[in-house]
Tab-separated table of C-alpha atoms and ligand atoms in Angstrom:
chain	number	residue	atom	x	y	z
A	1	MET	CA	-1.768	162.567	168.438
A	2	ARG	CA	-3.670	162.767	171.666
A	3	LEU	CA	-3.052	159.379	173.219
A	4	LEU	CA	-3.211	160.830	176.678
A	5	CYS	CA	-5.593	163.708	176.132
A	6	ARG	CA	-7.528	163.403	179.333
A	7	ALA	CA	-10.946	164.331	177.974
A	8	GLU	CA	-10.637	162.064	174.935
A	9	ARG	CA	-8.924	159.115	176.499
A	10	HIS	CA	-12.035	156.975	176.846
A	11	PHE	CA	-12.675	157.196	173.153
A	12	ASP	CA	-9.110	157.010	172.032
A	13	ALA	CA	-8.413	154.005	169.843
A	14	LEU	CA	-4.743	154.132	170.732
A	15	ALA	CA	-5.332	153.846	174.442
A	16	TYR	CA	-7.677	150.967	173.734
A	17	SER	CA	-5.093	149.300	171.525
A	18	PHE	CA	-2.562	149.576	174.314
A	19	LEU	CA	-4.858	147.616	176.578
A	20	VAL	CA	-5.239	144.971	173.887
A	21	ILE	CA	-1.474	144.766	173.374
A	22	GLY	CA	-1.248	144.176	177.113
A	23	GLN	CA	-2.722	140.722	176.567
A	24	SER	CA	0.244	139.700	174.417
A	25	MET	CA	2.914	141.011	176.756
A	26	ILE	CA	2.942	138.030	179.082
A	27	PRO	CA	5.795	136.154	177.321
A	28	ILE	CA	7.993	139.286	177.345
A	29	MET	CA	7.273	139.913	181.014
A	30	SER	CA	8.000	136.279	181.824
A	31	ARG	CA	11.285	136.342	179.915
A	32	CYS	CA	12.537	139.515	181.678
A	33	THR	CA	11.515	138.075	185.051
A	34	MET	CA	13.297	134.796	184.352
A	35	GLU	CA	16.472	136.703	183.452
A	36	MET	CA	16.289	138.505	186.788
A	37	ILE	CA	15.759	135.260	188.746
A	38	GLU	CA	18.661	133.633	186.881
A	39	ARG	CA	20.877	136.567	187.836
A	40	TRP	CA	19.949	136.053	191.480
A	41	SER	CA	20.406	132.298	191.392
A	42	THR	CA	24.104	132.655	190.501
A	43	LYS	CA	24.647	133.712	194.106
A	44	ASP	CA	25.971	130.470	195.428
A	45	VAL	CA	24.288	130.444	198.830
A	46	LYS	CA	21.024	129.060	200.119
A	47	LYS	CA	19.990	132.320	201.753
A	48	HIS	CA	21.008	135.732	200.489
A	49	GLU	CA	19.921	139.324	200.942
A	50	ILE	CA	18.458	141.327	198.075
A	51	ASP	CA	17.237	144.916	198.163
A	52	VAL	CA	14.178	144.314	196.002
A	53	PHE	CA	13.474	148.015	195.621
A	54	THR	CA	16.823	148.512	193.851
A	55	GLU	CA	16.824	145.185	192.010
A	56	LEU	CA	13.360	145.460	190.489
A	57	LYS	CA	13.863	148.874	188.887
A	58	PRO	CA	16.018	147.819	185.900
A	59	SER	CA	13.819	144.813	185.248
A	60	SER	CA	10.674	147.021	185.134
A	61	ALA	CA	12.417	149.470	182.787
A	62	ASP	CA	13.366	146.518	180.588
A	63	ILE	CA	9.806	145.278	180.431
A	64	ILE	CA	8.436	148.701	179.486
A	65	ALA	CA	11.152	149.207	176.858
A	66	ARG	CA	10.517	145.791	175.306
A	67	THR	CA	6.747	146.008	175.349
A	68	ALA	CA	6.407	149.635	174.291
A	69	PHE	CA	9.183	149.657	171.715
A	70	GLY	CA	9.386	145.973	170.721
A	71	SER	CA	12.003	145.491	168.037
A	72	SER	CA	13.494	148.950	168.742
A	73	TYR	CA	14.306	147.879	172.289
A	74	ALA	CA	18.028	148.773	172.180
A	75	GLU	CA	17.318	152.360	171.130
A	76	ALA	CA	14.450	152.592	173.617
A	77	LYS	CA	16.795	151.642	176.452
A	78	GLN	CA	19.154	154.445	175.512
A	79	ILE	CA	16.258	156.902	175.233
A	80	PHE	CA	14.910	155.823	178.627
A	81	GLU	CA	18.325	156.212	180.225
A	82	LEU	CA	18.587	159.732	178.852
A	83	GLN	CA	15.048	160.453	180.033
A	84	GLN	CA	15.955	159.245	183.489
A	85	GLU	CA	18.872	161.651	183.491
A	86	GLN	CA	16.523	164.379	182.292
A	87	LEU	CA	14.150	163.672	185.185
A	88	LEU	CA	17.040	164.046	187.647
A	89	LEU	CA	18.091	167.301	185.979
A	90	GLU	CA	14.503	168.575	186.136
A	91	GLY	CA	14.441	167.668	189.829
A	92	LYS	CA	17.554	169.807	190.349
A	93	ILE	CA	15.962	172.720	188.465
A	94	GLN	CA	12.795	172.458	190.595
A	95	SER	CA	14.788	172.545	193.825
A	96	ARG	CA	16.552	175.796	192.851
A	97	PRO	CA	15.102	179.259	193.485
A	98	PHE	CA	13.158	180.419	190.427
A	99	ILE	CA	14.934	183.113	188.432
A	100	PRO	CA	13.115	184.154	185.247
A	101	ALA	CA	14.868	183.265	181.955
A	102	VAL	CA	17.830	181.625	183.711
A	103	ARG	CA	17.124	178.466	181.702
A	104	PHE	CA	18.173	180.227	178.518
A	105	ILE	CA	21.648	181.263	179.727
A	106	PRO	CA	24.352	178.888	178.371
A	107	THR	CA	25.781	177.817	181.738
A	108	ALA	CA	27.565	174.438	181.902
A	109	PHE	CA	24.466	172.937	183.573
A	110	ASN	CA	22.067	174.322	180.949
A	111	ARG	CA	24.296	173.225	178.089
A	112	HIS	CA	24.280	169.716	179.549
A	113	CYS	CA	20.440	169.786	179.763
A	114	TRP	CA	20.242	170.887	176.112
A	115	ARG	CA	22.655	168.138	175.032
A	116	VAL	CA	20.516	165.501	176.772
A	117	GLU	CA	17.365	166.909	175.132
A	118	LYS	CA	19.018	166.892	171.687
A	119	SER	CA	20.290	163.327	172.085
A	120	ILE	CA	16.764	162.168	172.971
A	121	GLU	CA	15.346	163.863	169.892
A	122	GLU	CA	18.019	162.482	167.573
A	123	LEU	CA	17.691	158.956	168.910
A	124	THR	CA	13.898	159.057	168.709
A	125	LEU	CA	13.986	160.384	165.156
A	126	ARG	CA	16.494	157.695	164.141
A	127	THR	CA	14.309	155.005	165.726
A	128	ILE	CA	11.185	156.219	163.946
A	129	GLU	CA	13.001	156.460	160.632
A	130	ARG	CA	14.440	152.971	160.946
A	131	ARG	CA	11.055	151.566	161.850
A	132	THR	CA	9.275	153.337	158.958
A	133	GLN	CA	11.980	152.158	156.546
A	134	CYS	CA	11.577	148.551	157.730
A	135	ARG	CA	7.830	148.853	157.296
A	136	LYS	CA	8.207	150.147	153.756
A	137	LEU	CA	10.520	147.270	152.867
A	138	ASP	CA	8.322	144.943	154.899
A	139	GLN	CA	11.339	143.905	156.997
A	140	HIS	CA	10.026	143.725	160.508
A	141	GLU	CA	12.880	142.459	162.641
A	142	ASP	CA	10.328	141.213	165.029
A	143	ALA	CA	6.734	140.200	164.720
A	144	GLN	CA	6.079	142.609	167.620
A	145	ASP	CA	5.456	145.622	165.382
A	146	ASP	CA	2.085	146.299	166.964
A	147	ASP	CA	3.779	147.819	169.992
A	148	LEU	CA	3.334	151.324	171.308
A	149	LEU	CA	5.841	152.811	168.888
A	150	GLY	CA	4.106	151.073	165.967
A	151	LEU	CA	0.772	152.523	167.085
A	152	MET	CA	2.197	155.997	167.406
A	153	ILE	CA	3.742	155.829	163.923
A	154	ASP	CA	0.391	154.594	162.554
A	155	ALA	CA	-1.304	157.554	164.197
A	156	MET	CA	1.238	159.927	162.679
A	157	GLU	CA	0.801	158.424	159.225
A	158	ASP	CA	-2.987	158.404	159.544
A	159	ARG	CA	-2.775	162.099	160.191
A	160	GLY	CA	-0.765	162.407	156.977
A	161	VAL	CA	2.360	163.658	158.723
A	162	GLU	CA	5.131	163.587	156.125
A	163	ARG	CA	8.827	163.276	156.854
A	164	ARG	CA	9.391	166.985	156.250
A	165	THR	CA	6.803	167.965	158.855
A	166	MET	CA	7.580	165.080	161.149
A	167	THR	CA	8.961	167.305	163.892
A	168	MET	CA	5.498	167.832	165.319
A	169	GLY	CA	4.701	164.110	165.278
A	170	MET	CA	8.070	163.366	166.768
A	171	ALA	CA	7.550	165.827	169.599
A	172	ASP	CA	4.337	163.951	170.405
A	173	ILE	CA	6.110	160.598	170.359
A	174	ILE	CA	8.902	161.888	172.579
A	175	GLY	CA	6.306	163.294	174.975
A	176	GLU	CA	4.328	160.063	175.068
A	177	SER	CA	7.351	157.832	175.564
A	178	LYS	CA	8.538	160.126	178.348
A	179	THR	CA	5.151	159.873	180.068
A	180	PHE	CA	5.156	156.110	179.765
A	181	PHE	CA	8.594	155.835	181.180
A	182	ALA	CA	7.972	158.292	184.006
A	183	ALA	CA	4.479	156.999	184.802
A	184	GLY	CA	5.227	153.328	184.425
A	185	GLN	CA	8.663	152.375	185.544
A	186	GLU	CA	9.132	153.463	189.155
A	187	THR	CA	5.465	153.049	190.075
A	188	THR	CA	5.432	149.409	189.018
A	189	SER	CA	8.687	148.397	190.659
A	190	THR	CA	7.646	150.261	193.827
A	191	CYS	CA	4.282	148.479	193.935
A	192	ILE	CA	5.927	145.060	193.536
A	193	SER	CA	8.547	145.914	196.188
A	194	TRP	CA	5.956	146.930	198.813
A	195	THR	CA	3.933	143.796	198.044
A	196	LEU	CA	6.991	141.573	198.539
A	197	MET	CA	7.713	143.340	201.830
A	198	LEU	CA	4.147	142.649	203.009
A	199	LEU	CA	4.353	138.991	201.979
A	200	ALA	CA	7.679	138.654	203.786
A	201	ALA	CA	6.149	140.230	206.894
A	202	HIS	CA	3.112	137.894	206.729
A	203	PRO	CA	4.458	134.369	206.140
A	204	GLU	CA	0.993	132.816	206.409
A	205	TRP	CA	-0.191	134.871	203.405
A	206	GLN	CA	3.043	134.130	201.600
A	207	GLU	CA	2.370	130.379	201.946
A	208	ARG	CA	-1.238	130.715	200.806
A	209	VAL	CA	-0.269	132.730	197.731
A	210	ARG	CA	2.602	130.344	196.913
A	211	GLU	CA	0.170	127.422	197.024
A	212	GLU	CA	-2.251	129.263	194.728
A	213	VAL	CA	0.563	130.071	192.287
A	214	ARG	CA	1.741	126.428	192.260
A	215	THR	CA	-1.745	125.318	191.284
A	216	ALA	CA	-2.290	128.007	188.662
A	217	CYS	CA	1.076	128.141	186.900
A	218	ASP	CA	2.368	126.145	183.941
A	219	ALA	CA	5.212	123.634	184.200
A	220	VAL	CA	7.842	126.352	183.710
A	221	GLY	CA	6.435	128.231	186.662
A	222	PHE	CA	4.762	131.173	184.983
A	223	PRO	CA	1.127	132.115	184.910
A	224	THR	CA	-0.474	131.873	181.471
A	225	SER	CA	-3.011	134.493	180.401
A	226	ASP	CA	-5.785	132.131	181.581
A	227	SER	CA	-4.252	131.319	184.913
A	228	LEU	CA	-3.575	134.989	185.710
A	229	HIS	CA	-7.306	135.340	186.288
A	230	ARG	CA	-7.229	132.437	188.718
A	231	LEU	CA	-4.734	134.142	191.045
A	232	LYS	CA	-7.463	135.496	193.318
A	233	LEU	CA	-5.446	135.577	196.536
A	234	LEU	CA	-2.574	137.330	194.828
A	235	SER	CA	-5.021	139.911	193.408
A	236	MET	CA	-6.350	140.525	196.926
A	237	VAL	CA	-2.805	140.928	198.278
A	238	LEU	CA	-1.923	143.348	195.468
A	239	ASN	CA	-5.012	145.437	196.143
A	240	GLU	CA	-4.234	145.544	199.841
A	241	SER	CA	-0.663	146.574	199.078
A	242	LEU	CA	-1.877	149.318	196.707
A	243	ARG	CA	-4.255	150.471	199.442
A	244	LEU	CA	-1.641	150.629	202.198
A	245	TYR	CA	1.219	151.898	200.007
A	246	PRO	CA	-0.245	153.595	196.917
A	247	PRO	CA	2.776	154.392	194.708
A	248	LEU	CA	1.121	157.690	193.737
A	249	PRO	CA	-0.163	158.833	197.153
A	250	ILE	CA	-1.474	162.228	196.042
A	251	MET	CA	-3.001	163.661	192.888
A	252	LEU	CA	-3.267	167.263	191.860
A	253	ARG	CA	-6.199	168.870	190.076
A	254	MET	CA	-6.849	172.437	188.950
A	255	SER	CA	-10.398	173.775	188.804
A	256	LYS	CA	-11.290	174.935	185.292
A	257	LYS	CA	-14.120	177.120	186.607
A	258	ASP	CA	-15.585	178.209	189.945
A	259	VAL	CA	-16.928	175.067	191.561
A	260	ARG	CA	-18.667	174.202	194.818
A	261	VAL	CA	-17.216	171.271	196.774
A	262	GLY	CA	-19.568	170.560	199.672
A	263	LYS	CA	-19.957	173.913	201.383
A	264	THR	CA	-16.744	175.372	199.996
A	265	LEU	CA	-16.554	177.530	196.895
A	266	VAL	CA	-13.383	176.729	194.979
A	267	PRO	CA	-12.442	179.565	192.593
A	268	LYS	CA	-11.299	178.876	189.031
A	269	GLY	CA	-7.578	178.126	188.781
A	270	THR	CA	-7.223	176.677	192.300
A	271	VAL	CA	-4.833	173.738	192.567
A	272	MET	CA	-6.286	171.001	194.769
A	273	MET	CA	-4.515	168.088	196.298
A	274	LEU	CA	-6.349	164.755	196.543
A	275	PRO	CA	-4.746	162.811	199.397
A	276	ILE	CA	-5.292	159.293	198.036
A	277	ILE	CA	-3.234	157.773	200.831
A	278	ALA	CA	-5.459	159.427	203.459
A	279	PHE	CA	-8.604	157.977	201.802
A	280	HIS	CA	-6.943	154.556	201.823
A	281	HIS	CA	-6.272	154.695	205.575
A	282	ASP	CA	-9.542	156.295	206.656
A	283	GLN	CA	-11.204	154.183	209.365
A	284	ARG	CA	-14.639	155.518	208.420
A	285	TYR	CA	-14.451	153.534	205.199
A	286	TRP	CA	-12.125	150.655	206.024
A	287	GLY	CA	-12.933	149.995	209.660
A	288	PRO	CA	-10.773	150.071	212.809
A	289	ASP	CA	-8.167	147.792	211.168
A	290	ALA	CA	-7.619	150.291	208.327
A	291	ASN	CA	-3.871	150.424	208.963
A	292	GLU	CA	-3.456	146.667	209.046
A	293	PHE	CA	-2.692	144.203	206.273
A	294	ARG	CA	-5.989	142.359	205.742
A	295	PRO	CA	-6.244	141.230	202.086
A	296	ASP	CA	-9.563	139.534	202.900
A	297	ARG	CA	-11.269	142.897	202.662
A	298	PHE	CA	-10.875	142.580	198.875
A	299	ARG	CA	-12.441	139.141	198.683
A	300	ASP	CA	-15.166	139.105	196.010
A	301	GLY	CA	-18.533	139.636	197.536
A	302	SER	CA	-17.235	141.439	200.596
A	303	SER	CA	-19.735	144.241	200.847
A	304	LYS	CA	-17.367	146.542	202.688
A	305	ALA	CA	-14.746	146.102	199.972
A	306	SER	CA	-17.087	146.702	197.061
A	307	GLN	CA	-18.458	149.856	198.695
A	308	SER	CA	-14.984	151.137	199.476
A	309	LYS	CA	-13.481	150.142	196.153
A	310	SER	CA	-15.769	152.275	194.084
A	311	SER	CA	-15.435	155.431	196.168
A	312	VAL	CA	-12.171	155.612	198.084
A	313	PHE	CA	-9.878	152.980	196.606
A	314	LEU	CA	-8.066	155.023	193.978
A	315	PRO	CA	-4.527	153.740	193.398
A	316	PHE	CA	-4.987	154.188	189.636
A	317	SER	CA	-7.272	157.238	189.849
A	318	SER	CA	-10.687	156.876	188.223
A	319	GLY	CA	-13.046	158.295	185.620
A	320	LEU	CA	-11.568	159.976	182.571
A	321	GLN	CA	-8.175	160.244	184.200
A	322	PHE	CA	-7.679	156.622	185.073
A	323	CYS	CA	-4.261	155.063	184.594
A	324	ILE	CA	-4.142	153.286	181.245
A	325	GLY	CA	-1.232	151.195	182.521
A	326	GLN	CA	-3.359	149.399	185.145
A	327	PRO	CA	-3.799	146.045	183.344
A	328	PHE	CA	-0.126	146.131	182.419
A	329	VAL	CA	0.949	146.685	186.050
A	330	LEU	CA	-1.253	143.969	187.481
A	331	GLN	CA	-0.063	141.419	184.916
A	332	GLN	CA	3.560	142.283	185.514
A	333	ALA	CA	3.201	142.228	189.294
A	334	LYS	CA	1.527	138.812	189.200
A	335	ILE	CA	4.193	137.352	186.928
A	336	VAL	CA	7.135	138.708	188.933
A	337	ILE	CA	5.699	137.798	192.346
A	338	SER	CA	4.638	134.318	191.193
A	339	ALA	CA	8.119	133.583	189.856
A	340	ILE	CA	9.793	134.819	193.033
A	341	LEU	CA	7.490	132.831	195.339
A	342	LEU	CA	8.031	129.650	193.353
A	343	HIS	CA	11.800	129.943	193.672
A	344	TYR	CA	12.259	131.536	197.070
A	345	ARG	CA	10.900	131.888	200.577
A	346	ILE	CA	11.228	135.582	201.445
A	347	ILE	CA	11.938	136.897	204.924
A	348	ILE	CA	12.313	140.468	206.218
A	349	SER	CA	16.019	141.209	206.637
A	350	PRO	CA	17.269	142.492	210.022
A	351	GLN	CA	18.651	145.437	207.963
A	352	TYR	CA	15.137	146.536	206.948
A	353	ARG	CA	14.053	149.910	208.331
A	354	HIS	CA	10.427	150.804	207.691
A	355	SER	CA	10.389	154.367	206.398
A	356	PRO	CA	7.999	155.170	203.560
A	357	ILE	CA	8.748	158.640	202.199
A	358	PHE	CA	7.059	160.767	199.591
A	359	ALA	CA	9.403	161.613	196.733
A	360	PHE	CA	6.737	162.037	194.026
A	361	ILE	CA	6.274	158.271	194.519
A	362	LEU	CA	5.757	156.604	197.903
A	363	GLN	CA	9.184	155.043	198.296
A	364	PRO	CA	10.995	153.084	201.004
A	365	GLU	CA	13.671	155.524	202.188
A	366	PHE	CA	16.215	152.797	202.982
A	367	GLY	CA	15.166	150.283	200.318
A	368	ILE	CA	13.552	146.903	201.031
A	369	PRO	CA	16.249	144.379	201.918
A	370	LEU	CA	14.763	140.868	202.097
A	371	LEU	CA	16.361	137.501	202.739
A	372	PHE	CA	15.832	135.084	199.849
A	373	GLU	CA	15.925	131.414	200.775
A	374	SER	CA	15.953	128.965	197.846
A	375	ILE	CA	13.107	126.483	197.843
R	401	HEM	C1	1.568	150.474	190.290
R	401	HEM	C2	1.791	151.155	189.204
R	401	HEM	C3	1.030	152.376	188.786
R	401	HEM	C4	0.233	153.188	189.522
R	401	HEM	C5	-0.095	153.098	191.016
R	401	HEM	C6	-0.270	154.214	188.622
R	401	HEM	C7	-1.140	155.212	189.009
R	401	HEM	C8	-1.577	156.220	188.169
R	401	HEM	C9	-2.432	157.299	188.577
R	401	HEM	C10	-2.999	157.504	189.987
R	401	HEM	C11	-2.627	158.090	187.496
R	401	HEM	C12	-3.468	159.372	187.429
R	401	HEM	C13	-2.599	160.545	187.778
R	401	HEM	C14	-3.372	161.817	187.784
R	401	HEM	O1	-4.470	161.858	187.250
R	401	HEM	O2	-2.875	162.807	188.345
R	401	HEM	C15	-1.885	157.497	186.384
R	401	HEM	C16	-1.812	158.012	185.114
R	401	HEM	C17	-1.130	157.419	184.085
R	401	HEM	N1	-0.489	156.207	184.108
R	401	HEM	FE1	-0.207	155.053	185.694
R	401	HEM	N2	0.223	153.996	187.369
R	401	HEM	C18	1.007	152.877	187.408
R	401	HEM	C19	1.681	152.285	186.357
R	401	HEM	C20	1.608	152.704	185.062
R	401	HEM	C21	2.216	152.013	183.930
R	401	HEM	C22	2.993	150.711	184.011
R	401	HEM	C23	1.967	152.764	182.833
R	401	HEM	C24	2.349	152.540	181.404
R	401	HEM	C25	3.030	151.554	180.932
R	401	HEM	C26	1.189	153.901	183.260
R	401	HEM	C27	0.761	154.883	182.420
R	401	HEM	C28	0.052	155.977	182.864
R	401	HEM	C29	-0.248	157.085	181.997
R	401	HEM	C30	0.181	157.213	180.549
R	401	HEM	C31	-0.978	157.993	182.763
R	401	HEM	C32	-1.541	159.330	182.328
R	401	HEM	C33	-0.519	160.394	182.694
R	401	HEM	C34	-1.025	161.762	182.327
R	401	HEM	O3	-2.145	161.910	181.865
R	401	HEM	O4	-0.266	162.696	182.563
R	401	HEM	N3	0.995	153.823	184.613
R	401	HEM	N4	-1.253	156.371	186.837
């Protein structure tokens, strides 16, 4: 299965299906968000401090696990936890000097890496088997069988992959779920955290967005799929946050052949870095206030914004390599931020130290502690 095959992505029915599924994820996102708010509200004080950067991570992982793996959520959580451990282990490997073939020596560290890898494979295989069994017996534990896992199993079956040759299909599924987890979890929670920091730092915008949310949301306080489109101010704020603090601040590309970029000849095989964050702060495109928080630049019809958007506003990349999670992120961010603003007034904590650092994702080095005041 080539869900993420870059060249084919535009034509890939699976990627398209994922976007369609996105429309039905709103109730799941709302439920996870409500659970988080309920956890916070047990703190029996009118004003309390929360490091949103730390607090939002598990909730984002929950949302991805529930939406991508639906009824197999419990197994997905375990797989994601193991994948998170695997990412940390990979980070350790990357930071060590490279010694050829050292990965194959059964040191304690390597044996641990292999155990983690094996557990992921076993759990994934068990999950797929359980799901295919349920399908055969028509026993869906949950109506949400048209989730990402369901689509991947469909793709495997369409290709005629039998149980005995399933290893190949399974490797694909493991790869895809790893990408989703890695690509989706931290980026989303980081984007929401920076946006909350900006709203806390700009109380006038916070009030305006809160008012918009009050008008657009249902009685329970969540946007419906219709009202999400009406959150124009919040969309502008999110865009401005993604411009100032793009969670993926650089992208890497390798030239497949000799290519001329302007006056420079780039030989085949050259790795190029696209400094997205530099484009987003370039005064030539955004004006002298490029480093300031001015969501108005994304107001519909603003000529400067529409010019800039198409060429140098690239938080989700563009063209064939665009981020297929974009609609998912924007929905989730709107739901989480709306719920928070309806329940709390947020204020920058005196503990906050502004220090964005690049650790694959543009992260706040010391977290984002905010004061939450119940409304
Ligand atoms: C604010 C949150 C996010 C941002 C800023 C973001 C940004 C990006 C960018 C810039 C790329 C292109 C990377 C490249 O070409 O080098 C990308 C790729 C991708 N994104 Fe996202 N993303 C976000 C959230 C998500 C979510 C929630 C999902 C899935 C649920 C997701 C799934 C993917 C996938 C599958 C790819 C392709 C990865 C690959 O081809 O290797 N992203 N994203």
